[in-house]
Amino acid sequence: MAVRAGIIGFGYMGQYHMKKSRQADDIEVVAAYDISADRLAEARAEGLRTYDSLDAFLGDDTIRLVMICTPNNVHAALSIAALNSGKHVMCEKPVTMNAAELEQVLTAAQRNHRVFTTHQNRRWNPDYLTVKDVVSSGIIGRPTTVISRVYGQRGVCFGWRADPLAGGGMLYDWGIHLIDQYLRMFPDQRVTSVYARLQSILTPAVDDSFDLEMVFDSDVCARVQVGTFCLEPLPRWFVYGDRGTLRVDDFTGRSAAMARIRQEVSGFDSVFGKQLGPSRTMAPLKPEFIETLTPPVFTEDELAYHRNLAAACEGREDALVTHEDMRRAMRVVDLAFESTRQRQVIKTSI
Ligand SMILES: NC(=O)c1ccc[n+]([C@@H]2O[C@H](COP(=O)([O-])OP(=O)(O)OC[C@H]3O[C@@H](n4cnc5c(N)ncnc54)[C@H](O)[C@@H]3O)[C@@H](O)[C@H]2O)c1
């Protein structure tokens, strides 16, 4: 029997989870609670029971799993209330506003012996899987710098995303996904330093653009660049290895290119004596010294997350997004804000 679920916040992501749950078949969304009457009307049109009171919603004994899809500032309070009422909880990302709030939620989950996890769906994105595969295979050598970029063109953040009190801004919105991806790309390494520069370029009061750098144990620099206003395309990913280079253009992962230097070539020596580029150091290699490789292509398993969530609620599997995963990502977020305030690199061990 499917796990019965109720959704708090029947906006864009609330409706997304209803649709994914229907496709996965393992979760049956039966109810919704929202502070907006219009959203409740939309939920009723989908055949859901609706509540305009949180207590009444949490008192519905048919609901075993609560999916929290509200703006970010109320994630922690709603998660704790749902866990204390005996429900399993999936809370949208960012799971909370900071690591201290998260600890309170995790304590409630442990005390009530309930599943608590967050939605890190971008772990299944094909572009990310390509980069993760290439990095872990060593095919382009040891990764030295990886750049992960997401840019849009609309400029100003809209709705609650422009409101700092609601948890707006792009670090919470996109940063948390991209940080989580890196923490899984280098699974056995700790983050040794964090540097961030958050900026409000077109949206006052929240970061609509940021640069973040995490350095891991192996000295690989994992860079994140996000912004709402960029009119020229940049590749989604760029990976520098010490034997080759990978470029992934977009979220499909299908537009990508990879090359490595042939085994027998020892780099700069091979062009010595000829000024082929802006300088000898920056001269291109002869094409025959470079091996063009085909980056692996992945297809997204779009229901993997919801299937695992259902299995976790039934005690058949552990939730794939663990408490430790959430802790590490939120600690990086905390340090990104701190680094911006201090304008400094912050040494750490996360
Ligand atoms: N995982 C992803 O890919 C992804 C993508 C987009 C958004 N999100 C996350 O999902 C959450 C919701 O984002 P969205 O784009 O769906 O926002 P949205 O504005 O479309 O929907 C939010 C809903 O929450 C309701 N709401 C607000 N405060 C509430 C409260 N206190 N109690 C109950 N309902 C309340 C609003 O009325 C609205 O219906 C955010 O945390 C966001 O970061 C995740």
Short mmCIF file of N, CA, C and O in Angstrom, two decimals, residues 146-234:
data_model
loop_
_atom_site.label_atom_id
_atom_site.label_comp_id
_atom_site.label_asym_id
_atom_site.label_seq_id
_atom_site.Cartn_x
_atom_site.Cartn_y
_atom_site.Cartn_z
N VAL A 146 37.12 22.50 -10.20
CA VAL A 146 35.85 22.19 -10.86
C VAL A 146 34.97 23.44 -10.71
O VAL A 146 34.90 24.03 -9.63
N ILE A 147 34.34 23.84 -11.81
CA ILE A 147 33.46 25.02 -11.76
C ILE A 147 32.05 24.58 -12.11
O ILE A 147 31.82 23.93 -13.14
N SER A 148 31.12 24.93 -11.25
CA SER A 148 29.70 24.61 -11.44
C SER A 148 28.95 25.93 -11.51
O SER A 148 29.00 26.72 -10.57
N ARG A 149 28.28 26.16 -12.65
CA ARG A 149 27.65 27.47 -12.83
C ARG A 149 26.16 27.34 -13.14
O ARG A 149 25.77 26.47 -13.93
N VAL A 150 25.37 28.24 -12.58
CA VAL A 150 23.97 28.36 -12.98
C VAL A 150 23.66 29.85 -13.10
O VAL A 150 23.76 30.59 -12.12
N TYR A 151 23.33 30.26 -14.31
CA TYR A 151 23.00 31.68 -14.53
C TYR A 151 21.67 31.80 -15.26
O TYR A 151 21.35 30.99 -16.14
N GLY A 152 20.89 32.81 -14.90
CA GLY A 152 19.66 33.13 -15.61
C GLY A 152 19.74 34.54 -16.16
O GLY A 152 20.77 35.23 -16.01
N GLN A 153 18.65 34.97 -16.76
CA GLN A 153 18.66 36.30 -17.40
C GLN A 153 17.61 37.25 -16.83
O GLN A 153 17.54 38.40 -17.24
N ARG A 154 16.75 36.77 -15.93
CA ARG A 154 15.61 37.60 -15.51
C ARG A 154 16.00 38.74 -14.58
O ARG A 154 15.22 39.64 -14.34
N GLY A 155 17.20 38.67 -14.03
CA GLY A 155 17.68 39.78 -13.19
C GLY A 155 17.19 39.67 -11.77
O GLY A 155 17.79 39.01 -10.94
N VAL A 156 16.06 40.29 -11.51
CA VAL A 156 15.57 40.41 -10.13
C VAL A 156 14.98 39.08 -9.67
O VAL A 156 14.27 38.41 -10.41
N CYS A 157 15.25 38.70 -8.42
CA CYS A 157 14.57 37.53 -7.84
C CYS A 157 13.11 37.91 -7.62
O CYS A 157 12.79 39.07 -7.33
N PHE A 158 12.20 36.96 -7.74
CA PHE A 158 10.78 37.29 -7.63
C PHE A 158 10.14 36.67 -6.39
O PHE A 158 10.67 35.71 -5.82
N GLY A 159 9.00 37.25 -5.97
CA GLY A 159 8.21 36.70 -4.86
C GLY A 159 9.02 36.64 -3.57
O GLY A 159 9.86 37.50 -3.29
N TRP A 160 8.77 35.59 -2.79
CA TRP A 160 9.44 35.46 -1.49
C TRP A 160 10.94 35.27 -1.66
O TRP A 160 11.69 35.50 -0.72
N ARG A 161 11.40 34.88 -2.85
CA ARG A 161 12.85 34.71 -3.06
C ARG A 161 13.60 36.04 -2.98
O ARG A 161 14.82 36.06 -2.89
N ALA A 162 12.86 37.17 -3.04
CA ALA A 162 13.50 38.48 -2.90
C ALA A 162 13.45 38.99 -1.46
O ALA A 162 13.91 40.10 -1.18
N ASP A 163 12.89 38.18 -0.57
CA ASP A 163 12.65 38.62 0.81
C ASP A 163 13.62 37.90 1.75
O ASP A 163 13.53 36.68 1.91
N PRO A 164 14.53 38.64 2.39
CA PRO A 164 15.49 37.96 3.27
C PRO A 164 14.81 37.25 4.45
O PRO A 164 15.28 36.21 4.90
N LEU A 165 13.69 37.80 4.94
CA LEU A 165 13.03 37.17 6.09
C LEU A 165 12.45 35.81 5.72
O LEU A 165 12.34 34.91 6.54
N ALA A 166 12.07 35.66 4.45
CA ALA A 166 11.49 34.39 3.99
C ALA A 166 12.57 33.37 3.61
O ALA A 166 12.25 32.25 3.24
N GLY A 167 13.82 33.81 3.70
CA GLY A 167 14.91 32.90 3.28
C GLY A 167 15.17 33.00 1.79
O GLY A 167 15.49 32.00 1.14
N GLY A 168 15.00 34.23 1.26
CA GLY A 168 15.27 34.43 -0.17
C GLY A 168 16.76 34.43 -0.47
O GLY A 168 17.60 34.27 0.41
N GLY A 169 17.05 34.63 -1.75
CA GLY A 169 18.45 34.69 -2.18
C GLY A 169 18.90 33.40 -2.82
O GLY A 169 18.33 32.33 -2.60
N MET A 170 19.94 33.53 -3.62
CA MET A 170 20.37 32.42 -4.48
C MET A 170 21.26 31.39 -3.78
O MET A 170 21.37 30.27 -4.24
N LEU A 171 21.87 31.78 -2.65
CA LEU A 171 22.66 30.76 -1.93
C LEU A 171 21.71 29.67 -1.41
O LEU A 171 21.96 28.48 -1.57
N TYR A 172 20.60 30.09 -0.81
CA TYR A 172 19.61 29.13 -0.33
C TYR A 172 18.91 28.43 -1.50
O TYR A 172 18.52 27.28 -1.40
N ASP A 173 18.69 29.18 -2.57
CA ASP A 173 17.87 28.64 -3.65
C ASP A 173 18.65 27.63 -4.50
O ASP A 173 18.21 26.49 -4.67
N TRP A 174 19.78 28.06 -5.04
CA TRP A 174 20.60 27.19 -5.89
C TRP A 174 21.83 26.66 -5.19
O TRP A 174 22.26 25.53 -5.42
N GLY A 175 22.43 27.52 -4.33
CA GLY A 175 23.70 27.14 -3.72
C GLY A 175 23.62 25.81 -3.00
O GLY A 175 24.51 24.96 -3.13
N ILE A 176 22.55 25.61 -2.28
CA ILE A 176 22.43 24.40 -1.46
C ILE A 176 22.45 23.12 -2.32
O ILE A 176 23.00 22.10 -1.93
N HIS A 177 21.86 23.19 -3.51
CA HIS A 177 21.92 22.04 -4.43
C HIS A 177 23.35 21.79 -4.89
O HIS A 177 23.82 20.66 -4.96
N LEU A 178 24.02 22.88 -5.25
CA LEU A 178 25.33 22.74 -5.89
C LEU A 178 26.39 22.35 -4.85
O LEU A 178 27.32 21.61 -5.15
N ILE A 179 26.20 22.81 -3.62
CA ILE A 179 27.07 22.37 -2.52
C ILE A 179 26.88 20.88 -2.28
O ILE A 179 27.84 20.11 -2.16
N ASP A 180 25.63 20.46 -2.21
CA ASP A 180 25.34 19.03 -1.98
C ASP A 180 25.97 18.17 -3.08
O ASP A 180 26.53 17.10 -2.80
N GLN A 181 25.90 18.65 -4.32
CA GLN A 181 26.50 17.87 -5.42
C GLN A 181 28.00 17.69 -5.19
O GLN A 181 28.54 16.59 -5.35
N TYR A 182 28.68 18.76 -4.79
CA TYR A 182 30.13 18.65 -4.57
C TYR A 182 30.46 17.72 -3.40
O TYR A 182 31.43 16.98 -3.44
N LEU A 183 29.65 17.79 -2.34
CA LEU A 183 29.94 16.94 -1.18
C LEU A 183 29.84 15.48 -1.56
O LEU A 183 30.53 14.62 -1.00
N ARG A 184 29.02 15.17 -2.55
CA ARG A 184 28.91 13.78 -3.03
C ARG A 184 29.94 13.46 -4.11
O ARG A 184 30.29 12.31 -4.31
N MET A 185 30.40 14.49 -4.79
CA MET A 185 31.42 14.25 -5.83
C MET A 185 32.75 13.83 -5.20
O MET A 185 33.51 13.06 -5.76
N PHE A 186 33.00 14.37 -4.00
CA PHE A 186 34.24 14.06 -3.27
C PHE A 186 33.85 13.42 -1.93
O PHE A 186 34.06 14.02 -0.86
N PRO A 187 33.29 12.21 -1.96
CA PRO A 187 32.60 11.68 -0.80
C PRO A 187 33.50 11.38 0.41
O PRO A 187 33.03 11.43 1.53
N ASP A 188 34.77 11.09 0.15
CA ASP A 188 35.63 10.71 1.28
C ASP A 188 36.51 11.86 1.74
O ASP A 188 37.47 11.65 2.47
N GLN A 189 36.21 13.04 1.29
CA GLN A 189 37.06 14.18 1.65
C GLN A 189 36.29 15.18 2.48
O GLN A 189 35.08 15.31 2.36
N ARG A 190 37.06 15.91 3.28
CA ARG A 190 36.45 16.98 4.06
C ARG A 190 36.72 18.32 3.39
O ARG A 190 37.71 18.48 2.67
N VAL A 191 35.82 19.27 3.64
CA VAL A 191 36.02 20.63 3.14
C VAL A 191 36.97 21.32 4.11
O VAL A 191 36.72 21.35 5.31
N THR A 192 38.08 21.85 3.59
CA THR A 192 39.08 22.45 4.48
C THR A 192 39.00 23.97 4.53
O THR A 192 39.53 24.59 5.45
N SER A 193 38.38 24.58 3.52
CA SER A 193 38.16 26.02 3.60
C SER A 193 36.98 26.43 2.73
O SER A 193 36.62 25.72 1.78
N VAL A 194 36.37 27.55 3.11
CA VAL A 194 35.23 28.09 2.38
C VAL A 194 35.47 29.58 2.17
O VAL A 194 35.86 30.30 3.10
N TYR A 195 35.27 30.00 0.94
CA TYR A 195 35.29 31.44 0.65
C TYR A 195 34.04 31.77 -0.16
O TYR A 195 33.71 31.04 -1.10
N ALA A 196 33.35 32.83 0.19
CA ALA A 196 32.17 33.21 -0.60
C ALA A 196 32.08 34.71 -0.72
O ALA A 196 32.54 35.47 0.14
N ARG A 197 31.46 35.12 -1.82
CA ARG A 197 31.19 36.54 -2.06
C ARG A 197 29.76 36.60 -2.57
O ARG A 197 29.48 36.26 -3.72
N LEU A 198 28.86 36.97 -1.66
CA LEU A 198 27.44 37.10 -2.02
C LEU A 198 27.18 38.55 -2.40
O LEU A 198 27.63 39.46 -1.70
N GLN A 199 26.43 38.75 -3.47
CA GLN A 199 26.17 40.11 -3.93
C GLN A 199 24.69 40.32 -4.21
O GLN A 199 24.00 39.40 -4.67
N SER A 200 24.23 41.56 -3.96
CA SER A 200 22.88 41.97 -4.38
C SER A 200 23.09 42.91 -5.56
O SER A 200 23.39 44.09 -5.36
N ILE A 201 22.95 42.40 -6.76
CA ILE A 201 23.23 43.25 -7.93
C ILE A 201 21.95 43.95 -8.40
O ILE A 201 21.92 45.18 -8.54
N LEU A 202 20.89 43.22 -8.59
CA LEU A 202 19.63 43.82 -9.06
C LEU A 202 18.48 43.64 -8.07
O LEU A 202 17.44 44.27 -8.21
N THR A 203 18.65 42.74 -7.11
CA THR A 203 17.61 42.54 -6.10
C THR A 203 18.13 43.06 -4.77
O THR A 203 19.08 42.49 -4.22
N PRO A 204 17.52 44.14 -4.25
CA PRO A 204 18.02 44.62 -2.97
C PRO A 204 17.76 43.58 -1.88
O PRO A 204 16.84 42.79 -2.00
N ALA A 205 18.57 43.55 -0.87
CA ALA A 205 18.33 42.79 0.36
C ALA A 205 18.67 41.30 0.32
O ALA A 205 18.86 40.70 1.36
N VAL A 206 18.69 40.69 -0.86
CA VAL A 206 19.14 39.28 -0.89
C VAL A 206 20.23 39.12 -1.94
O VAL A 206 20.39 39.95 -2.83
N ASP A 207 20.96 38.01 -1.82
CA ASP A 207 22.00 37.73 -2.82
C ASP A 207 21.33 37.21 -4.09
O ASP A 207 20.68 36.17 -4.06
N ASP A 208 21.49 37.95 -5.18
CA ASP A 208 21.00 37.44 -6.47
C ASP A 208 22.16 36.92 -7.31
O ASP A 208 21.99 36.53 -8.47
N SER A 209 23.34 36.93 -6.71
CA SER A 209 24.54 36.49 -7.41
C SER A 209 25.57 36.10 -6.35
O SER A 209 25.67 36.77 -5.32
N PHE A 210 26.29 35.02 -6.59
CA PHE A 210 27.37 34.72 -5.64
C PHE A 210 28.43 33.84 -6.27
O PHE A 210 28.19 33.15 -7.26
N ASP A 211 29.61 33.92 -5.67
CA ASP A 211 30.72 33.02 -5.97
C ASP A 211 31.08 32.33 -4.67
O ASP A 211 31.13 32.98 -3.64
N LEU A 212 31.32 31.04 -4.75
CA LEU A 212 31.66 30.26 -3.56
C LEU A 212 32.77 29.30 -3.92
O LEU A 212 32.73 28.69 -5.00
N GLU A 213 33.74 29.18 -3.05
CA GLU A 213 34.83 28.22 -3.28
C GLU A 213 35.00 27.34 -2.06
O GLU A 213 35.14 27.84 -0.94
N MET A 214 34.98 26.04 -2.30
CA MET A 214 35.30 25.09 -1.23
C MET A 214 36.57 24.37 -1.65
O MET A 214 36.65 23.90 -2.78
N VAL A 215 37.52 24.29 -0.75
CA VAL A 215 38.70 23.47 -1.03
C VAL A 215 38.58 22.21 -0.20
O VAL A 215 38.22 22.25 0.98
N PHE A 216 38.84 21.07 -0.86
CA PHE A 216 38.75 19.78 -0.18
C PHE A 216 40.14 19.29 0.20
O PHE A 216 41.16 19.86 -0.24
N ASP A 217 40.17 18.20 0.99
CA ASP A 217 41.43 17.60 1.45
C ASP A 217 42.48 17.45 0.36
O ASP A 217 43.66 17.71 0.59
N SER A 218 42.05 17.00 -0.83
CA SER A 218 43.01 16.72 -1.90
C SER A 218 43.49 18.00 -2.57
O SER A 218 44.24 17.94 -3.53
N ASP A 219 43.03 19.14 -2.08
CA ASP A 219 43.37 20.46 -2.61
C ASP A 219 42.57 20.80 -3.85
O ASP A 219 42.82 21.84 -4.47
N VAL A 220 41.61 19.95 -4.24
CA VAL A 220 40.76 20.33 -5.37
C VAL A 220 39.90 21.51 -4.94
O VAL A 220 39.39 21.56 -3.81
N CYS A 221 39.77 22.49 -5.83
CA CYS A 221 38.96 23.67 -5.54
C CYS A 221 37.62 23.49 -6.25
O CYS A 221 37.57 23.37 -7.47
N ALA A 222 36.55 23.45 -5.48
CA ALA A 222 35.20 23.26 -6.02
C ALA A 222 34.51 24.62 -6.00
O ALA A 222 34.22 25.16 -4.93
N ARG A 223 34.30 25.16 -7.17
CA ARG A 223 33.78 26.51 -7.29
C ARG A 223 32.31 26.51 -7.71
O ARG A 223 31.93 25.71 -8.58
N VAL A 224 31.52 27.39 -7.13
CA VAL A 224 30.12 27.55 -7.52
C VAL A 224 29.93 29.00 -7.94
O VAL A 224 30.37 29.91 -7.23
N GLN A 225 29.29 29.20 -9.09
CA GLN A 225 28.98 30.57 -9.52
C GLN A 225 27.51 30.60 -9.92
O GLN A 225 27.08 29.82 -10.78
N VAL A 226 26.76 31.48 -9.28
CA VAL A 226 25.32 31.57 -9.55
C VAL A 226 24.95 33.03 -9.72
O VAL A 226 25.45 33.89 -8.99
N GLY A 227 24.06 33.31 -10.65
CA GLY A 227 23.58 34.68 -10.82
C GLY A 227 22.29 34.71 -11.60
O GLY A 227 22.02 33.81 -12.40
N THR A 228 21.51 35.75 -11.36
CA THR A 228 20.22 35.86 -12.05
C THR A 228 20.30 36.72 -13.31
O THR A 228 19.31 36.92 -13.99
N PHE A 229 21.50 37.27 -13.58
CA PHE A 229 21.59 38.18 -14.73
C PHE A 229 22.89 37.97 -15.47
O PHE A 229 23.93 38.51 -15.10
N CYS A 230 22.82 37.17 -16.54
CA CYS A 230 23.99 36.92 -17.37
C CYS A 230 23.48 36.67 -18.78
O CYS A 230 22.73 35.71 -19.01
N LEU A 231 23.81 37.53 -19.70
CA LEU A 231 23.20 37.46 -21.04
C LEU A 231 24.02 36.68 -22.06
O LEU A 231 23.56 36.49 -23.18
N GLU A 232 25.20 36.25 -21.67
CA GLU A 232 26.00 35.41 -22.58
C GLU A 232 26.16 34.03 -21.94
O GLU A 232 26.41 33.92 -20.74
N PRO A 233 25.99 32.98 -22.74
CA PRO A 233 26.02 31.63 -22.15
C PRO A 233 27.41 31.22 -21.66
O PRO A 233 28.42 31.52 -22.29
N LEU A 234 27.43 30.57 -20.54
CA LEU A 234 28.66 29.97 -20.00
C LEU A 234 28.38 28.49 -19.81
O LEU A 234 27.24 28.10 -19.56
#
